XYZ file of C-alpha atoms in Angstrom:
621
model
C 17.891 -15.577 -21.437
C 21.418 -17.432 -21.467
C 24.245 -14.873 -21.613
C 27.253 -15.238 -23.896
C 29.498 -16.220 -21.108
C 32.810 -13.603 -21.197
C 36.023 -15.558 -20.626
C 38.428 -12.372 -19.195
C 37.441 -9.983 -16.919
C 37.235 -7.130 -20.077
C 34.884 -3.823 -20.377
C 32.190 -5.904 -21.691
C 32.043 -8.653 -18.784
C 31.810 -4.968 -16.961
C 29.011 -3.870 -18.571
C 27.065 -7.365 -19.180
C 27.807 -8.268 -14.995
C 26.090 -4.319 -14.260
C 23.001 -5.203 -16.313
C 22.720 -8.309 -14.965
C 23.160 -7.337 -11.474
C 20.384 -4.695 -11.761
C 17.999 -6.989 -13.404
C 18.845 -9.302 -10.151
C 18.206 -6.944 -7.510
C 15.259 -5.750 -9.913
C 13.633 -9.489 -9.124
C 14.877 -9.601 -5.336
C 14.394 -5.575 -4.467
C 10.961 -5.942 -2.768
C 12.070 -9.382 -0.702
C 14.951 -7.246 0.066
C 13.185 -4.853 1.340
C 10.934 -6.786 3.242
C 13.555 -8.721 5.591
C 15.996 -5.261 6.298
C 15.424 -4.812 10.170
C 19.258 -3.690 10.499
C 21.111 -1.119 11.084
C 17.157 1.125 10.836
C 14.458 -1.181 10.311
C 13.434 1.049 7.710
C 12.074 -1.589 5.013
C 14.985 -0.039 1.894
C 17.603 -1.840 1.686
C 16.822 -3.883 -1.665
C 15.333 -0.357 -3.077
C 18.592 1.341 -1.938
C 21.370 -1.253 -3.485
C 19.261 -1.477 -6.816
C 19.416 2.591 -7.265
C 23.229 2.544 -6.579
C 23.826 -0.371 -9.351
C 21.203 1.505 -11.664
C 23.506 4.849 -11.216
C 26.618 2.628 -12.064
C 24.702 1.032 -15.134
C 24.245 4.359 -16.745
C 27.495 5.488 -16.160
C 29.320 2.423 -17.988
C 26.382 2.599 -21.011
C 27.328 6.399 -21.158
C 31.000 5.059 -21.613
C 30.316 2.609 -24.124
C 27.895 5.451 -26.076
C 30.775 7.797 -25.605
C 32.752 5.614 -28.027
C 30.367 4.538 -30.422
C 30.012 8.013 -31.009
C 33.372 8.712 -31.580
C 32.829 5.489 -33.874
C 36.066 4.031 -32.190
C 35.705 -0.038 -33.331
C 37.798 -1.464 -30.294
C 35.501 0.927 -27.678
C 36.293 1.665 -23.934
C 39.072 -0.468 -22.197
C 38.479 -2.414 -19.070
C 39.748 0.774 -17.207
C 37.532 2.562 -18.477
C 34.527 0.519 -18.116
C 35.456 -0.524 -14.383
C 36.167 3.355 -13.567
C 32.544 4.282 -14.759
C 31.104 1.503 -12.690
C 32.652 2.619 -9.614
C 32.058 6.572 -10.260
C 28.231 5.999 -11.078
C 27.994 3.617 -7.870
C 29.814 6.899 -6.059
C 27.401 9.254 -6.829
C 24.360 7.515 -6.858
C 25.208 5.176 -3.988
C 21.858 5.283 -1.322
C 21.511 4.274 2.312
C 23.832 2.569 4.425
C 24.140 -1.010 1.985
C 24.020 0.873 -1.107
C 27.309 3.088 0.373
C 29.295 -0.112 1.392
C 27.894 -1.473 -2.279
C 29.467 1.210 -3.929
C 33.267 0.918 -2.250
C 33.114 -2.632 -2.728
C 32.385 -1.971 -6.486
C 35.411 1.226 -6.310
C 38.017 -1.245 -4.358
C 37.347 -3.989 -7.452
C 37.337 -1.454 -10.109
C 40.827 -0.239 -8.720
C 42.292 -3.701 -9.065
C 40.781 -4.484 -12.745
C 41.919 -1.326 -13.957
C 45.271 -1.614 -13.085
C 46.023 -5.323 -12.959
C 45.027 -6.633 -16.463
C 47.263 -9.073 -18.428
C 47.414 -8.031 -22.105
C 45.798 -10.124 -24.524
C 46.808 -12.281 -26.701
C 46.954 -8.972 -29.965
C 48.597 -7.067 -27.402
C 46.320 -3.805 -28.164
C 44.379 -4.547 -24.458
C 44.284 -4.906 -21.665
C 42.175 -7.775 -20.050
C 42.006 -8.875 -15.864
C 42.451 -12.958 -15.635
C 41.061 -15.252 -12.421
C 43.994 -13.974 -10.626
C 43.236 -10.108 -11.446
C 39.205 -10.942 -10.397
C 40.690 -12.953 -7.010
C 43.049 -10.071 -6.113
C 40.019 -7.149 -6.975
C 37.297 -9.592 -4.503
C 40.047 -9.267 -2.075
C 40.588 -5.410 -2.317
C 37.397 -4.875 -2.341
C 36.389 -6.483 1.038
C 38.985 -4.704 2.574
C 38.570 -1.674 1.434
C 34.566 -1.549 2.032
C 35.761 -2.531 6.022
C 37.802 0.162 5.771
C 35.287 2.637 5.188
C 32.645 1.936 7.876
C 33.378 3.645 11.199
C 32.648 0.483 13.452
C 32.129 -3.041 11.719
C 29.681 -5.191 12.579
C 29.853 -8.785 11.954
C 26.835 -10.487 10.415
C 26.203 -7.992 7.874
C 27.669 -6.945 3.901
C 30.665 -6.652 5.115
C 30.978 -10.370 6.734
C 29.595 -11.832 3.438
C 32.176 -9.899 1.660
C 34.937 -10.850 3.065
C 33.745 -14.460 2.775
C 33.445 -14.560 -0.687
C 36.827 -12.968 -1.143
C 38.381 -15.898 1.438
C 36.616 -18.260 0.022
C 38.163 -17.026 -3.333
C 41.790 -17.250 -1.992
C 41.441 -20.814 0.085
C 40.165 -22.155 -3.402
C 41.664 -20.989 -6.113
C 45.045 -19.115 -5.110
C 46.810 -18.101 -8.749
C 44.886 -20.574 -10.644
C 41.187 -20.481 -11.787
C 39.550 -18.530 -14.597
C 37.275 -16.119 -13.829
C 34.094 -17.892 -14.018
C 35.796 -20.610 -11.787
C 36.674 -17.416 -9.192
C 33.350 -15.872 -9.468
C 31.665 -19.343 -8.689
C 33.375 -20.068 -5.548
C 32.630 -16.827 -4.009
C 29.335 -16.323 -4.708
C 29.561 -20.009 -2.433
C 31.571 -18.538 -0.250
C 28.782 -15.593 0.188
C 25.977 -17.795 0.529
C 27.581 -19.610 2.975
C 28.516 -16.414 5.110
C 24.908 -15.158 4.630
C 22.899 -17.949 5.783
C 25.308 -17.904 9.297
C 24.279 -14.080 10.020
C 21.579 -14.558 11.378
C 23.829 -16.408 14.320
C 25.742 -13.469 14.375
C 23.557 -10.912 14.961
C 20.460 -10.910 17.445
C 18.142 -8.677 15.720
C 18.246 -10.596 12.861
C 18.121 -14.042 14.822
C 15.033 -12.453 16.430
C 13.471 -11.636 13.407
C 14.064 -15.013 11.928
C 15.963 -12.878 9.049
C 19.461 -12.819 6.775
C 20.993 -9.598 6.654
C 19.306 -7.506 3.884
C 22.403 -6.099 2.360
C 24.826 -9.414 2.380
C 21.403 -10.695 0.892
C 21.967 -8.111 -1.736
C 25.465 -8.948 -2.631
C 25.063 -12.151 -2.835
C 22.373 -11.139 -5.559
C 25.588 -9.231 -7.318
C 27.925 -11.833 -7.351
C 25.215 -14.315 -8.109
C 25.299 -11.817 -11.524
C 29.017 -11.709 -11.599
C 28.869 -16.136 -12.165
C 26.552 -15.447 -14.653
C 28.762 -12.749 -16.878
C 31.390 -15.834 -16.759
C 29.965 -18.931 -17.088
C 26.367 -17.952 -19.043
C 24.592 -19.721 -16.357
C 22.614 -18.111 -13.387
C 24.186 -20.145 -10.215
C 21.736 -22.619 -8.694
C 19.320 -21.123 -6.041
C 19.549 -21.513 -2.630
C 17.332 -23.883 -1.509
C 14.292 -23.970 0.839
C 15.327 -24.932 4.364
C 18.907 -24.429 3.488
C 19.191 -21.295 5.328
C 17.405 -21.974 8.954
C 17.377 -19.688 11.711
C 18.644 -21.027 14.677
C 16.340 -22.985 17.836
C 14.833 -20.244 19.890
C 14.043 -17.605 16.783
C 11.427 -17.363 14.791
C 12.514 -20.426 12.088
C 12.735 -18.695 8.525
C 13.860 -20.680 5.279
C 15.543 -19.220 1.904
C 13.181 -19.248 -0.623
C 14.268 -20.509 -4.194
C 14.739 -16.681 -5.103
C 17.254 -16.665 -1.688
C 15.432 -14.828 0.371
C 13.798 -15.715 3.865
C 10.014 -16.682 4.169
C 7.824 -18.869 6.096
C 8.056 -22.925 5.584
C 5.295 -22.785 3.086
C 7.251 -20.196 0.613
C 5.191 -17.085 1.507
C 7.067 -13.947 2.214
C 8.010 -13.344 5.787
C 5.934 -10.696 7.405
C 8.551 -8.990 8.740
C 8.279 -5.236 7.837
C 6.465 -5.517 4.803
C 7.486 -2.323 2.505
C 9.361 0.742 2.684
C 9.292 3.013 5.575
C 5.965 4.977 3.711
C 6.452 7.857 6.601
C 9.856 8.772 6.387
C 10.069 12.300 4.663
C 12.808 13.703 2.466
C 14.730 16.453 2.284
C 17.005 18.086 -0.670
C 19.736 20.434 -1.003
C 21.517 20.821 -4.212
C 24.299 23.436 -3.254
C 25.770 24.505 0.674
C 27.547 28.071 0.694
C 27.819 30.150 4.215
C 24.301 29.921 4.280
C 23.433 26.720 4.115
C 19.499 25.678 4.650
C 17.895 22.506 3.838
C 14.859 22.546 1.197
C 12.341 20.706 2.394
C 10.265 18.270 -0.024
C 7.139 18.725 1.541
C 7.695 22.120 2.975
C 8.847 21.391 6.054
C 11.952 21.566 7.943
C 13.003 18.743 9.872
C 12.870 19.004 13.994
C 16.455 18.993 14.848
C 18.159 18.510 18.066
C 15.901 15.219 19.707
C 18.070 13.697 21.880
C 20.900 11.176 21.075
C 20.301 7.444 20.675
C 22.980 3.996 19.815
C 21.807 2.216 17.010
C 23.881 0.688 14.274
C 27.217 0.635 15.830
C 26.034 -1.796 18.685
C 25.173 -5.340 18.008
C 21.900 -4.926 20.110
C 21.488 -2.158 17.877
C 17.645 -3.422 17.524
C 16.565 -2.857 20.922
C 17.801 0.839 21.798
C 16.731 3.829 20.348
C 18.314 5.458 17.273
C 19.036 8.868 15.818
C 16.262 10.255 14.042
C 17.840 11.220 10.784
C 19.840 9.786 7.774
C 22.146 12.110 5.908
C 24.060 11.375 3.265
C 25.505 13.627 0.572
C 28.453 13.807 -2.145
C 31.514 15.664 -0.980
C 34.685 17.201 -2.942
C 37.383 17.354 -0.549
C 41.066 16.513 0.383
C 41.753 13.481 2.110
C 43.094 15.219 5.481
C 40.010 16.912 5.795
C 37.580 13.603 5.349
C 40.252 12.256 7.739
C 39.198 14.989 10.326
C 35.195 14.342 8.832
C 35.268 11.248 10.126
C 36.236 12.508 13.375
C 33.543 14.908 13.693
C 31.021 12.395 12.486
C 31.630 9.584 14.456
C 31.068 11.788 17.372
C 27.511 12.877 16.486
C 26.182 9.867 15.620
C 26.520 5.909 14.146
C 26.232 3.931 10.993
C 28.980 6.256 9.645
C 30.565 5.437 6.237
C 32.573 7.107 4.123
C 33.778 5.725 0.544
C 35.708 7.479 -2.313
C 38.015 8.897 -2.964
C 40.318 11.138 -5.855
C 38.763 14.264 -4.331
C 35.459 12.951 -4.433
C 33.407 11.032 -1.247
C 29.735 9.683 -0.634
C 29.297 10.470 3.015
C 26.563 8.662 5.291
C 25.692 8.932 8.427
C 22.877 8.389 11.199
C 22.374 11.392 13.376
C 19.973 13.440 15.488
C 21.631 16.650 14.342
C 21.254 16.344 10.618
C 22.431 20.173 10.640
C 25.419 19.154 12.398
C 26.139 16.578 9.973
C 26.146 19.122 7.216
C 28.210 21.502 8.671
C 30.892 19.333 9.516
C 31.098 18.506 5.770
C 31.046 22.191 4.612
C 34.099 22.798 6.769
C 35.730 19.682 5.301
C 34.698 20.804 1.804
C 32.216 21.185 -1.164
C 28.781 18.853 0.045
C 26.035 18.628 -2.333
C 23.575 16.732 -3.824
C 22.188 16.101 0.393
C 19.608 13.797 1.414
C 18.219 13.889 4.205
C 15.572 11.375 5.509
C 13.628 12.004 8.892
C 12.957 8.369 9.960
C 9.806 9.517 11.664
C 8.500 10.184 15.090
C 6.841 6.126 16.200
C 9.259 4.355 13.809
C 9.778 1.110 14.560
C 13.151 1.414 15.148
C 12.793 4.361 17.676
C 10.290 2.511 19.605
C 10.603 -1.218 18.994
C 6.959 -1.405 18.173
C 5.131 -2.364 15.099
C 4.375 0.531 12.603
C 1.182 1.857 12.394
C -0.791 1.417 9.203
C -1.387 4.707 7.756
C -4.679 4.963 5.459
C -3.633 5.799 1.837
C -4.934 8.800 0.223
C -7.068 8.122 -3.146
C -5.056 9.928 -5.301
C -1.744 11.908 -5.495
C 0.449 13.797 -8.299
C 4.126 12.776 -8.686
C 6.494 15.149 -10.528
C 9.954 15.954 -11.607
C 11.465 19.079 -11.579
C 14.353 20.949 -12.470
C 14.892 23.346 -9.155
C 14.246 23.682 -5.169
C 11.645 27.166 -6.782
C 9.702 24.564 -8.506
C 9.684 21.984 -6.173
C 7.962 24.153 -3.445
C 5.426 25.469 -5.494
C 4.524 21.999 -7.023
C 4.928 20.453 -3.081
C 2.256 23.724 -1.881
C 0.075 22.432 -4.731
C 0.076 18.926 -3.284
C 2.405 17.028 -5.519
C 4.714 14.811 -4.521
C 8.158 15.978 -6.238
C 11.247 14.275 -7.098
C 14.023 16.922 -8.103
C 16.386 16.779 -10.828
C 19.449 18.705 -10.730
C 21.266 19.999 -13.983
C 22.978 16.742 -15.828
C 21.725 14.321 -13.624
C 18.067 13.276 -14.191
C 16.805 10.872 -11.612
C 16.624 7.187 -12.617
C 13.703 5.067 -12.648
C 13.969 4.091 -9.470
C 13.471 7.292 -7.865
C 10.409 7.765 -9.404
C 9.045 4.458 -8.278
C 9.823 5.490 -4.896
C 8.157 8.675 -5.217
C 5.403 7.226 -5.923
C 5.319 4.736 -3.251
C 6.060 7.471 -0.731
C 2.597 9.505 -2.256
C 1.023 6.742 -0.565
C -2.068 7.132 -2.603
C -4.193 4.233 -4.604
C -4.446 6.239 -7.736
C -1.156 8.287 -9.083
C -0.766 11.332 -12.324
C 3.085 10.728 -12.984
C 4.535 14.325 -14.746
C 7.636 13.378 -15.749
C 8.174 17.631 -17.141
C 11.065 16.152 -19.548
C 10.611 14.626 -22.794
C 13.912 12.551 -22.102
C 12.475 11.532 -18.881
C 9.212 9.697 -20.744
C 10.683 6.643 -20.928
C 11.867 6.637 -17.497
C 8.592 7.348 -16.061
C 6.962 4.634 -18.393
C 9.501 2.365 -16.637
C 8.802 3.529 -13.531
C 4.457 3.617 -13.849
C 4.970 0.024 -14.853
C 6.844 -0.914 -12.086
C 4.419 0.596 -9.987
C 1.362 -0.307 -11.122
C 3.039 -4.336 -9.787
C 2.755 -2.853 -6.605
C -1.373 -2.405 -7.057
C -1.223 1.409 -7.699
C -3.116 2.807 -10.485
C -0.520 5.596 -12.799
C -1.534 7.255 -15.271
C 1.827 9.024 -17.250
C 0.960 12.167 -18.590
C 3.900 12.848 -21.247
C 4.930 16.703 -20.206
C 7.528 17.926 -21.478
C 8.616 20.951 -19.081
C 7.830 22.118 -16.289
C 5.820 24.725 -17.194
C 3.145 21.747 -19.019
C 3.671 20.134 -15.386
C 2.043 23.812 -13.873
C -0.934 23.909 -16.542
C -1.953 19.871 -15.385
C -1.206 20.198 -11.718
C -3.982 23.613 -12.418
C -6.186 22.059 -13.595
C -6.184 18.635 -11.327
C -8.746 17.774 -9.139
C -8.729 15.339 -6.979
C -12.626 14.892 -6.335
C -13.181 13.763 -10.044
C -13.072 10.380 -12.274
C -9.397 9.238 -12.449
C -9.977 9.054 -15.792
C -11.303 12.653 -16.073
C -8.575 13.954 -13.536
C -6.343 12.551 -16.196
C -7.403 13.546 -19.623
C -8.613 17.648 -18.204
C -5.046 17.525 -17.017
C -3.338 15.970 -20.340
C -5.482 18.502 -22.104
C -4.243 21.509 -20.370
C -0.136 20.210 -20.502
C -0.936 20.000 -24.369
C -2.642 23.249 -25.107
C 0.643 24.876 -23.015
C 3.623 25.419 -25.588
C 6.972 25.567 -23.670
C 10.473 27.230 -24.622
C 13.605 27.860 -22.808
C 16.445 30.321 -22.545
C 19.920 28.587 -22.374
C 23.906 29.246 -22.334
C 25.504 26.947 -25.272
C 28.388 24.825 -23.936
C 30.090 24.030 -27.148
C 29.868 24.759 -31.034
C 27.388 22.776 -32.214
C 24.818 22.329 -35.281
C 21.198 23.682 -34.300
C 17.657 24.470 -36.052
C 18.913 27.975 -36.678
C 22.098 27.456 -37.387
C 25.817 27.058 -35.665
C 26.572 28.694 -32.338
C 29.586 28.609 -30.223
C 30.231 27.981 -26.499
C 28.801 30.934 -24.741
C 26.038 31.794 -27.079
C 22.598 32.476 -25.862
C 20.133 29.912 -26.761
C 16.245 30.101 -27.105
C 14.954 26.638 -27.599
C 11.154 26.253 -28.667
C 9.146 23.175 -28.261
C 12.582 21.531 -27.494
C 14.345 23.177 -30.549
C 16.572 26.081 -31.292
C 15.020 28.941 -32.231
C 17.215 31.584 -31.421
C 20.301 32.056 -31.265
C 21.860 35.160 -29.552
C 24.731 37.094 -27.294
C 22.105 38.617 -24.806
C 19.793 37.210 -22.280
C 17.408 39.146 -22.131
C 17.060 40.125 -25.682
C 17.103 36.396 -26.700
C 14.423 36.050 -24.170
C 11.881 38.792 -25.634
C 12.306 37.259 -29.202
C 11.558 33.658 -27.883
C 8.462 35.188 -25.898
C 7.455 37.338 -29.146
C 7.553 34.632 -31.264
C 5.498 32.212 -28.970
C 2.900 34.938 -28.731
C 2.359 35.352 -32.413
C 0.428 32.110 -32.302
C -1.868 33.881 -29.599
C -2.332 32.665 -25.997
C -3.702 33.760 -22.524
C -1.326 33.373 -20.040
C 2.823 33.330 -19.996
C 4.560 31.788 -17.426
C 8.087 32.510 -16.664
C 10.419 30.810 -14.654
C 13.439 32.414 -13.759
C 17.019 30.304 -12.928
C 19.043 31.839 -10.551
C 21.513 32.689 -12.964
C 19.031 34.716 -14.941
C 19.694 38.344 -14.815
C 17.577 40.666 -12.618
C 16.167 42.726 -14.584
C 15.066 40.197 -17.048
C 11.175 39.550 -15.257
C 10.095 43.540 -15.203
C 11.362 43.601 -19.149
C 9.347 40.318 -19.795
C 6.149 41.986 -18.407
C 6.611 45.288 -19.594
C 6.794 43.435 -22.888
C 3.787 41.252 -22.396
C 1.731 44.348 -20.933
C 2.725 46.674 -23.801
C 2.509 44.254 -26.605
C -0.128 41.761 -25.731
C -3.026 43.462 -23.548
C -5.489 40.368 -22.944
C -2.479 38.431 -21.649
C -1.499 37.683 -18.256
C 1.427 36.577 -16.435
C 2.629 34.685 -13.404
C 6.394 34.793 -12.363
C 8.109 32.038 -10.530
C 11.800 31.938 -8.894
C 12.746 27.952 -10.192
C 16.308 28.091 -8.066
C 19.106 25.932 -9.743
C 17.363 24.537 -12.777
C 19.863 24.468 -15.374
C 18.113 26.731 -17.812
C 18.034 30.750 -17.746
C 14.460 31.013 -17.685
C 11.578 29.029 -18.999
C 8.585 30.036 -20.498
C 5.146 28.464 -20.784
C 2.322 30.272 -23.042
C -1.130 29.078 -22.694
C-alpha cells in the first residue's frame, strides 16, 4: 500500500522509513540469505540485518507509545525518534552486516538530531535534503570507521556510494525525497560492481549480501519521501563478469539464474552452527551453553574476512559479539587486543555504550579482553561448526531433520538448561528485553525438525510467537503455538511431550497439561503504581497470580508463603518453584517445610532459574 509520502526528514518519516525497511528486508531476508558467501559463508546475512532493524523498530514505537501515554499532542521530536532508531539498532544489532547496519543508522541519527531547520511554527525541529545529504555522508564514514580493515566490494562500498552519489547530485539543493532517490541509485549502482571487486563473490556469481541489504533500506528510505517504492532492478541488469558463474538481479534485486529461480548458492542458514549465551561476566566469567555444551576453544588460527581472498583460506571458528559499557580509551585499547586475535572486527557506539563483533578462534579470549575494557553482556557466541563451508571450502553436508522438536522461551540460563536437558530448543529472554520475532523464527529453523511445539512461557510473547509460527510454517515446517504463559506451564507441556505420538496428540496432551498448571510470581515493585490489591510503592514485594497482583507485601519470603497458600486452597498435586538468583536463601527449605506441613499429598520440585527477572516463580499442578 502507497505511503503518505513525508516531505522533511521529521520523527514520523523516522518511524514510517523503520517499518518500511523491516517489511523490505522481511520480503528479501531469505534471498539475502541465500547469496551471503562473505566474510563466513554462513547463509545469515538477510536474517541478521532484518533482526537489527526489527530491534530499532521497537525502540522508536516504544518512543512514540511513550508519548501517547503521556497524551503529549505534538509527540517525540526528530531527536528523539532518530536517537531510538540508532539505540535499538545498538543493542540488537547481529552479525557482521547487521553491526555495520547499525553505525550507519547511529552516524545518520547523529546528523538528523542535531542538524534540523525549524519549521515553519517554529515549535520543531525538522532535517531538510541538505540535513538527509550531510547524515548519508556521516554515516558512511563513520560505519568505515568502525571496521578494523575495510574491504571494498561490500556494505561499506555501497555506502559510501550512495552518500557520493548524494553529494555529486544534489550538493545544498534537493528535498529529501529527491536525496533519498539518487542514492538509493547511487547504491544500486555500487552493488551490482561488487561482484568485480571481490573474488569470492565473482566466483560465486553473487552481490554482496549486506550492500544487497542496504540497498533494501534505502530502497525504504525513497519510499518514506516520495510514497512510491523505487523501480526494481531489473533482470540482467546486474551480470557477473566473463569467467564467473553469470548471475542476474531478479525483479526483487537479488541474484538468480537467467530463468528467475533462486541461485543455489548456499541455500539457508548455517542449520549447524550452535549458540551460546551469557547474560552477565563478573571475575568468573563462563559461557552458558544453549545446548549444554561448551564450545572447543583454542583450534588453531585462520585469515578470513580481513583478506580479499578471504573465501579460499580457513577462518576462525567462532563469532562473538556482545554489548559493552565502557570508556572510550578502553574500546580504544579493545580494539587493539581484538584485532590481534582474530578478523572481521567491528566496533560501533558509542556514549558509554558499544556492540562489539568479532571472528575468533579464542572466543574466551574475546570475552576477556572486553571484561578488562568494561561491563560485556548480553554475549553471543556462535561456533561456526567443525566441516563448515567456510573452514573447508567444500559444500555443506545435508543433515537429516529430526521429526519433531520443542522451541521455548525462557526467562534465565537455570531454565534454559533444564528445558535444553529435556530436548528443547531454547531461546532466552533476559529481564526487559523479550526476544523479537525473529529470534524465534530462527530458533526454530535451527531445531531443524519437520514438525515444531512453539512455548512462548509469556503471555506478552503470544503474539510474537504467532508471528513467528507463521513465518515459519512459509518455510514448510509444521508449528503448533501452545499459548503458555510462564515458564512453569512451559515445564508441565515439555512433561508431558512425547515425541513418538500424533503431532496432533503431542500437541493437545501438552496444551492440556500447560492449562491445568496455574502460575504466580514473586516480584520487587519498581514504582507506585495501581494494582488488583491495591497501591504499592517502589520497593514493595509483589505476588502476582495468574498474571495479577495478589499480594502485596515488605517480605519475600512471607509474600511468597501467602501466594503459595492461596494457590493451594484450590487443591493441586505438585508445586514447582523456581528460584531467581536474587531470591533469598532460605526462601526454598521455608517453601517446603510449608508445603510438607500444610499440604501432605503434595509434592515439590525446586529449580535454580539464574537471572530471570522475578524472585521466584511458582507453578501448582
Amino acid at each position: 500500500m502507497a505511503q503518505v509520502p513525508q516531505t522533511f526528514f521529521d520523527a514520523l518519516a523516522v518511524r514510517t522509513w523503520c517499518g518500511l525497511a523491516l517489511e523490505t528486508l522481511g520480503r528479501a531476508r531469505e534471498e539475502i540469505d541465500a547469496i551471503n558467501v562473505y566474510p563466513v559463508a554462513d547463509g545469515d546475512t538477510g536474517t541478521n540485518l532484518y533482526l537489527t532493524v526489527e530491534s530499532a523498530v521497537a525502540a522508536v514505537e516504544a518512543v512514540f507509545a511513550g508519548h501517547a501515554a503521556r497524551s503529549d499532542p505534538e509527540g517525540p521530536t526528530l531527536a528523539d525518534a532518530a536517537r531510538a532508531m540508532a539505540h535499538g539498532a545498538l543493542i540488537g544489532a547481529r552479525g557482521n552486516s547487521g553491526t555495520i547496519l547499525a553505525q550507519l543508522l547511529r552516524g545518520m541519527s547523529q546528523v538528523l538530531a542535531d542538524a534540523g531547520t525549524a519549521h515553519a511554527d517554529g515549535e520543531r525541529e525538522l532535517a531538510d535534503g541538505q540535513g538527509l545529504r550531510l547524515a548519508l555522508r556521516h554515516a558512511a564514514d563513520s560505519a568505515r570507521q568502525a571496521v578494523a580493515h575495510p574491504v571494498e566490494g561490500t556494505v561499506l562500498t555501497v555506502a559510501s556510494a550512495a552518500a557520493d552519489a548524494a553529494d555529486a547530485a544534489c550538493g545544498a539543493e534537493g528535498d529529501c525525497g529527491t536525496v533519498a532517490r539518487v542514492a538509493y541509485e547511487g547504491a544500486r549502482a555500487a552493488l551490482a560492481a561488487t561482484p568485480g571487486q571481490l573474488p569470492v563473490l565473482e566466483r560465486a556469481g553473487v552481490v554482496d549480501a549486506g550492500g544487497r541489504g542496504l540497498v533494501a533500506v534505502l530502497g525504504a528510505l525513497v519510499e518514506t519521501f516520495t510514497g512510491e517504492r523505487p523501480r526494481a532492478v531489473t533482470a540482467g541488469a546486474l551480470r557477473v563478469g566473463a569467467g564467473a558463474a553469470s548471475a542476474v538481479v531478479s525483479e526483487a534485486g537479488v541474484p538468480g539464474q537467467a530463468d528467475g529461480s533462486a541461485s543455489g548458492v548456499l541455500a539457508g542458514p548455517a542449520e549447524d552452527s550452535q549458540d551460546w549465551y551469557a547474560d552477565s561476566w563478573g571475575p568468573h566469567a563462563r559461557v552458558q551453553a544453549a545446548d549444554g555444551l561448551a564450545p572447543a576453544l583454542g583450534a588453531p588460527r585462520g585469515e578470513c574476512a580481513d583478506s580479499a581472498a578471504a573465501g579460499d583460506q580457513d577462518g576462525p571458528a567462532f563469532e562473538v559479539i556482545y554489548l559493552l559499557e565502557a570508556e572510550d580509551a578502553a574500546v580504544a585499547r579493545l580494539r587493539e587486543r581484538l584485532d590481534a586475535l582474530g578478523d572481521s572486527l567491528v566496533v560501533v557506539g558509542g556514549d558509554g555504550l558499544w556492540n562489539v563483533h568479532v571472528h575468533v578462534d579464542d572466543a574466551g579470549a574475546a570475552v576477556e579482553a572486553g571484561i578488562e575494557a568494561g561491563r560485556p553482556y548480553r554475549i553471543r557466541i556462535t561456533h561456526f561448526g567443525a566441516g563448515d563451508v567456510h573452514t573447508t571450502g567444500a559444500e555443506r553436508p545435508v543433515r537429516e531433520r529430526a521429526q519433531r522438536a520443542v522451541v521455548a522461551v525462557v526467562p534465565g540460563e537455570g531454565l534454559a538448561g533444564l528445558y535444553t536437558e529435556a530436548g528443547a530448543t531454547t531461546v532466552l529472554a533476559r529481564p526487559g528485553e523479550p526476544p523479537a520475532s525473529g529470534e524465534l523464527v530462527q530458533a526454530v529453523r535451527r531445531a531443524h525438525a519437520r514438525e515444531v511445539v512453539l512455548l512462548p512461557n509469556d503471555a506478552e510473547l503470544r503474539h510474537t510467537a504467532a508471528a513467528a509460527a507463521e513465518q515459519a510454517r512459509t518455510d514448510g515446517i509444521r508449528v503448533a503455538l501452545i499459548p503458555t504463559r510462564s515458564a512453569v506451564q512451559g515445564i508441565a507441556a515439555l512433561a508431558v511431550h512425547e515425541p513418538e505420538r500424533r503431532f496432533d496428540e503431542d500437541v493437545v496432551s501438552m496444551t492440556s497439561a500447560a492449562g491445568a498448571t496455574r502460575y504466580a510470581e514473586v516480584t520487587v515493585a519498581e514504582r507506585q503504581a495501581w494494582t488488583m490489591a491495591g497501591i504499592c510503592q517502589a520497593g514493595d514485594v509483589l505476588g502476582l497470580i495468574d498474571g495479577d497482583v495478589a499480594v502485596i507485601g515488605s517480605d519475600v519470603t512471607a509474600t511468597a508463603e501467602t501466594v503459595l497458600d492461596r494457590m493451594l486452597a484450590a487443591g493441586g498435586e505438585m508445586v514447582t518453584l523456581v528460584l531467581g538468583d536474587e531470591a533469598p536463601d532460605t526462601i526454598t527449605e521455608h517453601l517446603e517445610g510449608r508445603v510438607r506441613e500444610g499440604y501432605l499429598a503434595v509434592d515439590t520440585v525446586v529449580y535454580r532459574g539464574g537471572r530471570q527477572g522475578a524472585l521466584l516463580l511458582i507453578g501448582v499442578e
